[in-house]
XYZ file of C-alpha atoms in Angstrom:
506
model
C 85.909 30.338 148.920
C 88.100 33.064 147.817
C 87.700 35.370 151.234
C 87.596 32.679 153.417
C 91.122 31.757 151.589
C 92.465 35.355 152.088
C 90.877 35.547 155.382
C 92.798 32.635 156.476
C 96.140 33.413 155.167
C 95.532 37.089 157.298
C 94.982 35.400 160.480
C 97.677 32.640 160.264
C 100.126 35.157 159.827
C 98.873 37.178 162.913
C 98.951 33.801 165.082
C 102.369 32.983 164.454
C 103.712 36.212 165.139
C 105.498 35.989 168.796
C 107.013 39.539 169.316
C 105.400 41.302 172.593
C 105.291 45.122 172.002
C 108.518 47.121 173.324
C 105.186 49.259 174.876
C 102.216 48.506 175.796
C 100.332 51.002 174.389
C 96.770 50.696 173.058
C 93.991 52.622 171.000
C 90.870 52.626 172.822
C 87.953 50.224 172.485
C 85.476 52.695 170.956
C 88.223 54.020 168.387
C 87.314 52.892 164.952
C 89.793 51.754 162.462
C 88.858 52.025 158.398
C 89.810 52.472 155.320
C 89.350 55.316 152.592
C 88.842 55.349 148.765
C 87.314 57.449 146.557
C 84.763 57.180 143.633
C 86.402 58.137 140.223
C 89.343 56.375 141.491
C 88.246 53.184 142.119
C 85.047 52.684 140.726
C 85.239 52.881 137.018
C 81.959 51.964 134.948
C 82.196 55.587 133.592
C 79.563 56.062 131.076
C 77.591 52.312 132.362
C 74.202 52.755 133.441
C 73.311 56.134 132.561
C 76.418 57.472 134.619
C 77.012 61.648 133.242
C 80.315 62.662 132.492
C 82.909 63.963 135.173
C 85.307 66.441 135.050
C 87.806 63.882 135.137
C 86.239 61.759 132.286
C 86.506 65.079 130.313
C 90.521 65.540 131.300
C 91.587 62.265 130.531
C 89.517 61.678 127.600
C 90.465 65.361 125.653
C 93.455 66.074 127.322
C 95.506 62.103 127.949
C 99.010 63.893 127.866
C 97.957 65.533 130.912
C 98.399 61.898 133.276
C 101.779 60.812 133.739
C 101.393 57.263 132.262
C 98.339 58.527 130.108
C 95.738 56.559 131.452
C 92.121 56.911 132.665
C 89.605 56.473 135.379
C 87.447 54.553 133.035
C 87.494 51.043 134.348
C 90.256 51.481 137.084
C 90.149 48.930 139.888
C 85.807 48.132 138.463
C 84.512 48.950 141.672
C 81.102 49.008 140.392
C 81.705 45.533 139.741
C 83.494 44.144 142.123
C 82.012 45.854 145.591
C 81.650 42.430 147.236
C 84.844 41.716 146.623
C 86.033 44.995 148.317
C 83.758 44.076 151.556
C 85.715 40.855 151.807
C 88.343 42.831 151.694
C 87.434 45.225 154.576
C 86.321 42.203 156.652
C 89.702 40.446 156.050
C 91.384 43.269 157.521
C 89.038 43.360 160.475
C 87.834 47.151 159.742
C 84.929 48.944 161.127
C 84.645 51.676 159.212
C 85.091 51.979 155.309
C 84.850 55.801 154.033
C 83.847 56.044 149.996
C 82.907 58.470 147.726
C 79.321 59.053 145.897
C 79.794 59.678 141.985
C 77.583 62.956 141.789
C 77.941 62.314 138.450
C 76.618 58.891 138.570
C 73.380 59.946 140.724
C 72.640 62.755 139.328
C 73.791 62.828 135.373
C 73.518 66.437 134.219
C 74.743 67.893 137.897
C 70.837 68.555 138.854
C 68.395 67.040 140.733
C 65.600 66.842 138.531
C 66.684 63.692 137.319
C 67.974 60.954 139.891
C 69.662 57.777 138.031
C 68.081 54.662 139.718
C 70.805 52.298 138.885
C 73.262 54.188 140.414
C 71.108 54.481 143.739
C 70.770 50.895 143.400
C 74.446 50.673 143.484
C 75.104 52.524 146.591
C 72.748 50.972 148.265
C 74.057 47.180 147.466
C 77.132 48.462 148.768
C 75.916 50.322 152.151
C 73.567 46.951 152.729
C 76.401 44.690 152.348
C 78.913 46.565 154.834
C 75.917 47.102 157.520
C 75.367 43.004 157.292
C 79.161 42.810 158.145
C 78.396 45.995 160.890
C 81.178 47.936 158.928
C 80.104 51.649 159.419
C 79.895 52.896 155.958
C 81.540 56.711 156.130
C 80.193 58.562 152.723
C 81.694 61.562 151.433
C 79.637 63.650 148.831
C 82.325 65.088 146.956
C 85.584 64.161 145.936
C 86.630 65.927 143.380
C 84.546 64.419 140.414
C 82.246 67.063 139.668
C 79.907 67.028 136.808
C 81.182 68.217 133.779
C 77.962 69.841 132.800
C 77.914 71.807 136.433
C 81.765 72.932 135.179
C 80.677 74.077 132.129
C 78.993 76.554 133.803
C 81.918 77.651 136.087
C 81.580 74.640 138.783
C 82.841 76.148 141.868
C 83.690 79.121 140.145
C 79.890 80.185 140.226
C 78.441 80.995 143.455
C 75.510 79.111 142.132
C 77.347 76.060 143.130
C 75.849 76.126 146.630
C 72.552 75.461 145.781
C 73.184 73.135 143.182
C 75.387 71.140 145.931
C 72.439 71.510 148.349
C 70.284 69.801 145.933
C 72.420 66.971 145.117
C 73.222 66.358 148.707
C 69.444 66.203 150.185
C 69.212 63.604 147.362
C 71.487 61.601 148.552
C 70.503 62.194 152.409
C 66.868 60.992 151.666
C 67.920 57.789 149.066
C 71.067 56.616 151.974
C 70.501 58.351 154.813
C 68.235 56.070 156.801
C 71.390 54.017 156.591
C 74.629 56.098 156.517
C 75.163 57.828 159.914
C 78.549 59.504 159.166
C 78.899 62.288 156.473
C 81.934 64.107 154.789
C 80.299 66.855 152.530
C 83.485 67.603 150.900
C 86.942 66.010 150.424
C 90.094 69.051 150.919
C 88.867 71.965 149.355
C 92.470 73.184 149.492
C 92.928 70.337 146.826
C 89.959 71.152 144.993
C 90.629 75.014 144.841
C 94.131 75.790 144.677
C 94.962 72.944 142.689
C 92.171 72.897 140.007
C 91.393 76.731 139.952
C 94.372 78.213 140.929
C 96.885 76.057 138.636
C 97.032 73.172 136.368
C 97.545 70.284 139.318
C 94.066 68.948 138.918
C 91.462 68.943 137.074
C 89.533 71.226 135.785
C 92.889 72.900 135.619
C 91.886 76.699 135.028
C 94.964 77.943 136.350
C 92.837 81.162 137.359
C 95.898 81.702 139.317
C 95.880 84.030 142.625
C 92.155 84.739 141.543
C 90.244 81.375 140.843
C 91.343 79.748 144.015
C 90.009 82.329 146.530
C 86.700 82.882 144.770
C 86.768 78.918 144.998
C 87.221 78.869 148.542
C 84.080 80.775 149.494
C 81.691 79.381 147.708
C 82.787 75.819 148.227
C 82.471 76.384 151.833
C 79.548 78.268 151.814
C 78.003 74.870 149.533
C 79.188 72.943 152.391
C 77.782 74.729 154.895
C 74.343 74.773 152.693
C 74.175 70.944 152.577
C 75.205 70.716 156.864
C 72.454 72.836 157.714
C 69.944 70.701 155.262
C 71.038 67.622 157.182
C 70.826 69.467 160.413
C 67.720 70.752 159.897
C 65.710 68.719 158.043
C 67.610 64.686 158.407
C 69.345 65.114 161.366
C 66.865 64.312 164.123
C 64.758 61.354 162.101
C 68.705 60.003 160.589
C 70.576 60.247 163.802
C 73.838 61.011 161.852
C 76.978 62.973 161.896
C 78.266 65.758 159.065
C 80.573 67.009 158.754
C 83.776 68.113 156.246
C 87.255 66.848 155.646
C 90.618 69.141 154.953
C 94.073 68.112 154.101
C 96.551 69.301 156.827
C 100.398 69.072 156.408
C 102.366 69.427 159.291
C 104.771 72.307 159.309
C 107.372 73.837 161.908
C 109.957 76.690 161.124
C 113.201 76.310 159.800
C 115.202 78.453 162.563
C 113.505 79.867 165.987
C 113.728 83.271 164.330
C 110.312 85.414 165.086
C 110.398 85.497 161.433
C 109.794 81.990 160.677
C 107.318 81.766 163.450
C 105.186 84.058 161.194
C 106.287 82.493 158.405
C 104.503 79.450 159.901
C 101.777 81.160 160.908
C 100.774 82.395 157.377
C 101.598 79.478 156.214
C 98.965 77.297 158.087
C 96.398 80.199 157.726
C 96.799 80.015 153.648
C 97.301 75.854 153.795
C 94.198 75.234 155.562
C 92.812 77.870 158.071
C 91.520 79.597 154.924
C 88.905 76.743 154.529
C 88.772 75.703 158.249
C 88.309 78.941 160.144
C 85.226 80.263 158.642
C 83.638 77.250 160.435
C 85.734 76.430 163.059
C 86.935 79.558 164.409
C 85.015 81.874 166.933
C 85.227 85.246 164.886
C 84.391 83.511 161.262
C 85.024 84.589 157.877
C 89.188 84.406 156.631
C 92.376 84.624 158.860
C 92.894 87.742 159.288
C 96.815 88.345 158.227
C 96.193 86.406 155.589
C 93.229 88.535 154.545
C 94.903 91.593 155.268
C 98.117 90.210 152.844
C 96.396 89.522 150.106
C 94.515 92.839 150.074
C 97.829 94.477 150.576
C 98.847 92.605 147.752
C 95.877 93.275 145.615
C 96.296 96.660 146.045
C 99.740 97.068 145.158
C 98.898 95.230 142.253
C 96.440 97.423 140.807
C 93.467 95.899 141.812
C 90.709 97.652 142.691
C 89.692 95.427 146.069
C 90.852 92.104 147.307
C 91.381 89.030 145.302
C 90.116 87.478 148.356
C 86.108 88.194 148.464
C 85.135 88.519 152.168
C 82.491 86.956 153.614
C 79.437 88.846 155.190
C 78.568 89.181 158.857
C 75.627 87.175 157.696
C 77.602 84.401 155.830
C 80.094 84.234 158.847
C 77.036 83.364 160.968
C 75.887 80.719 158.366
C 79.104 79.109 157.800
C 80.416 79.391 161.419
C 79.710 76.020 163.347
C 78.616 73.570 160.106
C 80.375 70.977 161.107
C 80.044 67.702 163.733
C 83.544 66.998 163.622
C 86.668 67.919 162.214
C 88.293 65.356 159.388
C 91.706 65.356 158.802
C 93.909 64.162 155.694
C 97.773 63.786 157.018
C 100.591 62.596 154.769
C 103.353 64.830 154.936
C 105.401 67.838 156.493
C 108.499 70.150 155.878
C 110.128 73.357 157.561
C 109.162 76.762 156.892
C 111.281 79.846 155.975
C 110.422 83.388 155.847
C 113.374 83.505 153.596
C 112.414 82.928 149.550
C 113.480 83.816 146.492
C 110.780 85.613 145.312
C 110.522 83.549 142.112
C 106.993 83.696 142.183
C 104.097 84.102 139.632
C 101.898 87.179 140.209
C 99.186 87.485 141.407
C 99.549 83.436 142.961
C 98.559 81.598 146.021
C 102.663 81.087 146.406
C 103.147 84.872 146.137
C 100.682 85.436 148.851
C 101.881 83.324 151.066
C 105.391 84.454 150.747
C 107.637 81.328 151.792
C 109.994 78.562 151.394
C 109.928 74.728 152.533
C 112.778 72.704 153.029
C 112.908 68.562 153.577
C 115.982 67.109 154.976
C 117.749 64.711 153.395
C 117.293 62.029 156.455
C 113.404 61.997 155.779
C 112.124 58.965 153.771
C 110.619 59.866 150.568
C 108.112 57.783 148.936
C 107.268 57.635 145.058
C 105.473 60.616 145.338
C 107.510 63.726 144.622
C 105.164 65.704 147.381
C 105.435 62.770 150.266
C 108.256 62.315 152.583
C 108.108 60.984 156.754
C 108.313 63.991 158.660
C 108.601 62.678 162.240
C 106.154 63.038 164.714
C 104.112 64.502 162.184
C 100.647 63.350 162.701
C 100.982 64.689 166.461
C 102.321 67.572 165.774
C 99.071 68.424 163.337
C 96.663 67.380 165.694
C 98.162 69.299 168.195
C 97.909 72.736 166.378
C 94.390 72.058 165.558
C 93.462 71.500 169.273
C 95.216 74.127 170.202
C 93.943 76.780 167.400
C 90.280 75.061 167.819
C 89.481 74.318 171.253
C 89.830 70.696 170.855
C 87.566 69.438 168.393
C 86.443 65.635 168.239
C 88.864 64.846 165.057
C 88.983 61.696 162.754
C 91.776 61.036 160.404
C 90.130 60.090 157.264
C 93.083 59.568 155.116
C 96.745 58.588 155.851
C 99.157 56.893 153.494
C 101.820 55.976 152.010
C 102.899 55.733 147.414
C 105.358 52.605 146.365
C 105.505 51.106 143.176
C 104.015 47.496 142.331
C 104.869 44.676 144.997
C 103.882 43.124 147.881
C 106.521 43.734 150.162
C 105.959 47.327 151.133
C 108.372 47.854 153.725
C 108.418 51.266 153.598
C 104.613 51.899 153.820
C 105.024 49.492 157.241
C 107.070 51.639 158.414
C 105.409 54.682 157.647
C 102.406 53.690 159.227
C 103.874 52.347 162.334
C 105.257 55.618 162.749
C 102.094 57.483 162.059
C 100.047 55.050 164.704
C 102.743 56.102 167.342
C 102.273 59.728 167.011
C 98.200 58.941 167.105
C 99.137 57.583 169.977
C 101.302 60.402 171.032
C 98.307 62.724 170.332
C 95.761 60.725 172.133
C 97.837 60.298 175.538
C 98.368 64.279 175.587
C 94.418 64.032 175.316
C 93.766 65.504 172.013
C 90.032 64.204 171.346
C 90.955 62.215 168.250
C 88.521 58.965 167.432
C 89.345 57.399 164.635
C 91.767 56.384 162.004
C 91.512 55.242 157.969
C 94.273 54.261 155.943
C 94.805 55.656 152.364
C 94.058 53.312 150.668
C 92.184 50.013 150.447
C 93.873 49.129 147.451
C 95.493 50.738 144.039
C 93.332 52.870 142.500
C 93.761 55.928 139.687
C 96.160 58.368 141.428
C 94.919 61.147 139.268
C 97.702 63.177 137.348
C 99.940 59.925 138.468
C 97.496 57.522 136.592
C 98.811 54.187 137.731
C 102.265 54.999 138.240
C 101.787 55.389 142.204
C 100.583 52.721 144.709
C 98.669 53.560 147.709
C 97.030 50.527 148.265
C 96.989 48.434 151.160
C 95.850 45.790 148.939
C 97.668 45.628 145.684
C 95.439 45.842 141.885
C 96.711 44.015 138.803
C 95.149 46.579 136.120
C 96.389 44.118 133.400
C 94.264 41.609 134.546
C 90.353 42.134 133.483
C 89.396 40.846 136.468
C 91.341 43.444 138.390
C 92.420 41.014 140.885
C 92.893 42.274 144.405
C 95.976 40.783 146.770
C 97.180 41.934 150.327
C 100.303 43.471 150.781
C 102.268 42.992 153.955
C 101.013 46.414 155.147
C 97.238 45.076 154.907
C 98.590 42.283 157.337
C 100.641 44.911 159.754
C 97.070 47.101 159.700
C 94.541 43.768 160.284
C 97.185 43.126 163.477
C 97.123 46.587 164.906
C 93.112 46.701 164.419
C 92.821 43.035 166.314
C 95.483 44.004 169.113
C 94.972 47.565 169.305
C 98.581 48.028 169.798
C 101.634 48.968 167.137
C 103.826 45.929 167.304
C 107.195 46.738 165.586
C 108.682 43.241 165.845
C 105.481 41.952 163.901
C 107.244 40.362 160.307
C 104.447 38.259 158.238
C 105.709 35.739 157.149
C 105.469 35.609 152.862
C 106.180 32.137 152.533
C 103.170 30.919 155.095
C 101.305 33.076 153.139
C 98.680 30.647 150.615
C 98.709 32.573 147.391
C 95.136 33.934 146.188
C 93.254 32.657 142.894
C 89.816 32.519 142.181
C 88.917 28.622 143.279
């Protein structure tokens, strides 16, 4: 009764919408629309069913002072109670794609494989059966940033080690879904993962190895990703039928001034953002960017170091690496200007010091909640047009792109960031970038990790006070379920919050 009551209300306030588009502009038929969430966040159940401990169970259970509004991932929005809720969700907004996370931690309780947790395969596989009877494509990432605790204990992506141990954990998870799931993510922006957790105190496991820990990070996490693609390549891929491939945060960036210093400024920028983790499979020569390389063995040097903190890659990892991937996926949010011109204020040795430069935001962007997010415009195109241009065009999805409020349903400002975002798709796909999909960050509110509960991303709003973690649509869940039925961004489209039958559990 309930999603036939929420399903309703979604659909009368598409039918009495009378606006026609300004432009008549439209996504194809074949692109797919979705949604994106991730396991730790939403999930919770975190020591049910034989589920190990995570490295974020281990942060917010020793360390609570570390989350803004010191809370946990332990129940969060119950996931792994309420999945069939979240399909009725997904089919309210008309979705045909919903990307989630596997709990490595869940399957596989100590990090290894020699012990495989059938509840928690039972789990996944309720929830991959129920979207295929609703033909939602179910889009699973591996890893998102919930790593075993017991695999960090023995330096986690810190030990080169890590690649086989990944391997292991992802063949498990090819042979237990894989006759099902035809679209993989390996790993969820190892830029996040590495700089962040390794190289300061942003994320768990917080080792703050700085200007060390995140470069040794970065080659061995892609070389682990590259271990589990060719172990779907060569031994799923032609029985499965699938995709794999990875996912990387991209900002979008342009210089301050049209000074040939702040073009390179850019440059090294982008190379020490992302084209640290995308190039050694994307790019034709392999391996690190090459002025970035060459400035943090500078660096080094100058330093005192006896080599590089940046460990190269061999001829022979550059060909094993090079080419792991079926697609590229792309997390957009936000953007700023870039200036060869700092103050130097930096730690050293750091990721900042390496990179060497400053980023301004004006004033006239919208900011959101989130101290890292503001509307750059045009900024989704202008991404997707440096990665066609630096990669020779590769067939991209974007597998996250949001927007942070606080509590309420009226999320104007997520509306209007998202209109804005489908326009530059739009931009990007009529300049014939080879872009073929799009999923919104995020379903609903979930555990915004260092933010706890404090930031809203959802499209679909969670009442954490409630034990039943009721779920109710926002206006920007109505904006996205008209844009997926029309295909076309409609900026005169209002819902209409008094036609709108409130939700309760009759």
């Amino acid at each position: 009764m309930k999603a036939l009551v929420v399903f309703f209300c979604l659909s009368l306030a598409m039918r009495y919408s009378t606006c026609v588009p300004k432009q008549r502009r439209t996504f194809p038929e074949d692109f797919i629309f979705g949604v994106s969430t991730a396991s730790y966040q939403i999930e919770g159940a975190w020591n049910l069913d034989g589920k190990g401990e995570n490295i974020w169970d281990y942060l917010t259970h020793n360390h609570v002072e570390a989350i803004a509004d010191l809370s946990n991932g332990d129940i969060a929005a119950d996931s792994y109670h309420n999945y069939l809720r979240d399909v009725e969700m997904l089919r309210e907004l008309g979705v045909n794609a919903y990307r989630f996370s596997l709990s490595w931690s869940r399957i596989l309780p100590t990090g290894f494989a020699n012990y495989i947790n059938k509840a928690a395969i039972d789990y996944y596989n309720n929830l991959i059966n129920e979207l295929l009877k609703y033909n939602i494509k179910p889009v699973v990432t591996l890893y998102h940033w919930d790593l075993p605790q017991k695999l960090q204990e023995l330096g986690g992506f810190g030990n080169p080690l890590i690649a086989d141990w990944f391997e292991d954990y992802a063949r498990v998870a090819f042979q237990y879904f894989g006759d099902r799931v035809k679209f993989w993510i390996t790993i969820n922006e190892p830029k996040e993962i590495c700089l962040d957790g390794y190289g300061s105190t942003a994320k768990a496991p917080m080792l703050n190895e700085s200007g060390i820990g995140e470069y040794i990070c970065a080659k061995n996490l892609i070389i682990a990703h590259a271990k589990a693609y060719h172990a779907y390549s060569n031994d799923f891929k032609a029985t499965q039928g699938g995709v794999c491939g990875i996912t990387f945060s991209v900002s979008s960036a342009q210089p301050l001034t049209s000074s040939e210093e702040d073009a390179i400024a850019l440059e090294i920028h982008n190379q020490g953002e992302w084209a640290i983790y995308s190039d050694p499979i994307y790019s034709k020569e392999g391996g690190f960017p090459k002025e970035f390389s060459e400035r943090i063995a500078l660096k080094s040097l100058q330093q005192g170091y006896p080599r590089s903190r940046l460990p190269a890659y061999t001829e022979e990892e550059k060909d094993f690496v090079r080419g792991t991937s079926d697609f590229f996926g792309v997390n957009h949010y936000s953007g700023s200007l870039v200036s060869a011109v700092t103050s130097n204020n930096f730690v050293v040795p750091s990721f900042n010091d390496d990179v060497g430069v400053s980023y301004y935001t004006p004033e006239e962007w919208p900011r959101s909640v989130s101290s890292w997010l503001t509307q750059m415009p045009n900024s989704l195109n202008i991404t997707l047009t440096r990665l066609r241009d630096r990669y020779d065009n590769p067939e991209i999805y974007i597998t996250e792109n949001g927007w942070s409020t606080y509590q309420g349903l009226n999320d104007d400002t997520r509306v209007n960031y998202m209109r804005a975002a489908w326009e530059s798709a739009l931009d990007a796909l009529d300049a014939g970038i080879n872009l073929k999909g799009y999923m919104a960050w995020s379903l609903m509110d979930n555990f915004e990790w260092r933010e706890g509960y404090s930031e809203r991303f959802g499209l679909y709003e969670v009442d954490f006070e409630d034990p039943a973690r009721t779920r109710t649509p926002r206006k920007s869940a109505f904006v996205y379920k008209q844009l997926i039925s029309t295909r076309e961004v409609d900026h005169d489209y209002d819902p209409d919050y008094q036609s709108i039958m409130t939700i309760n559990d009759s």
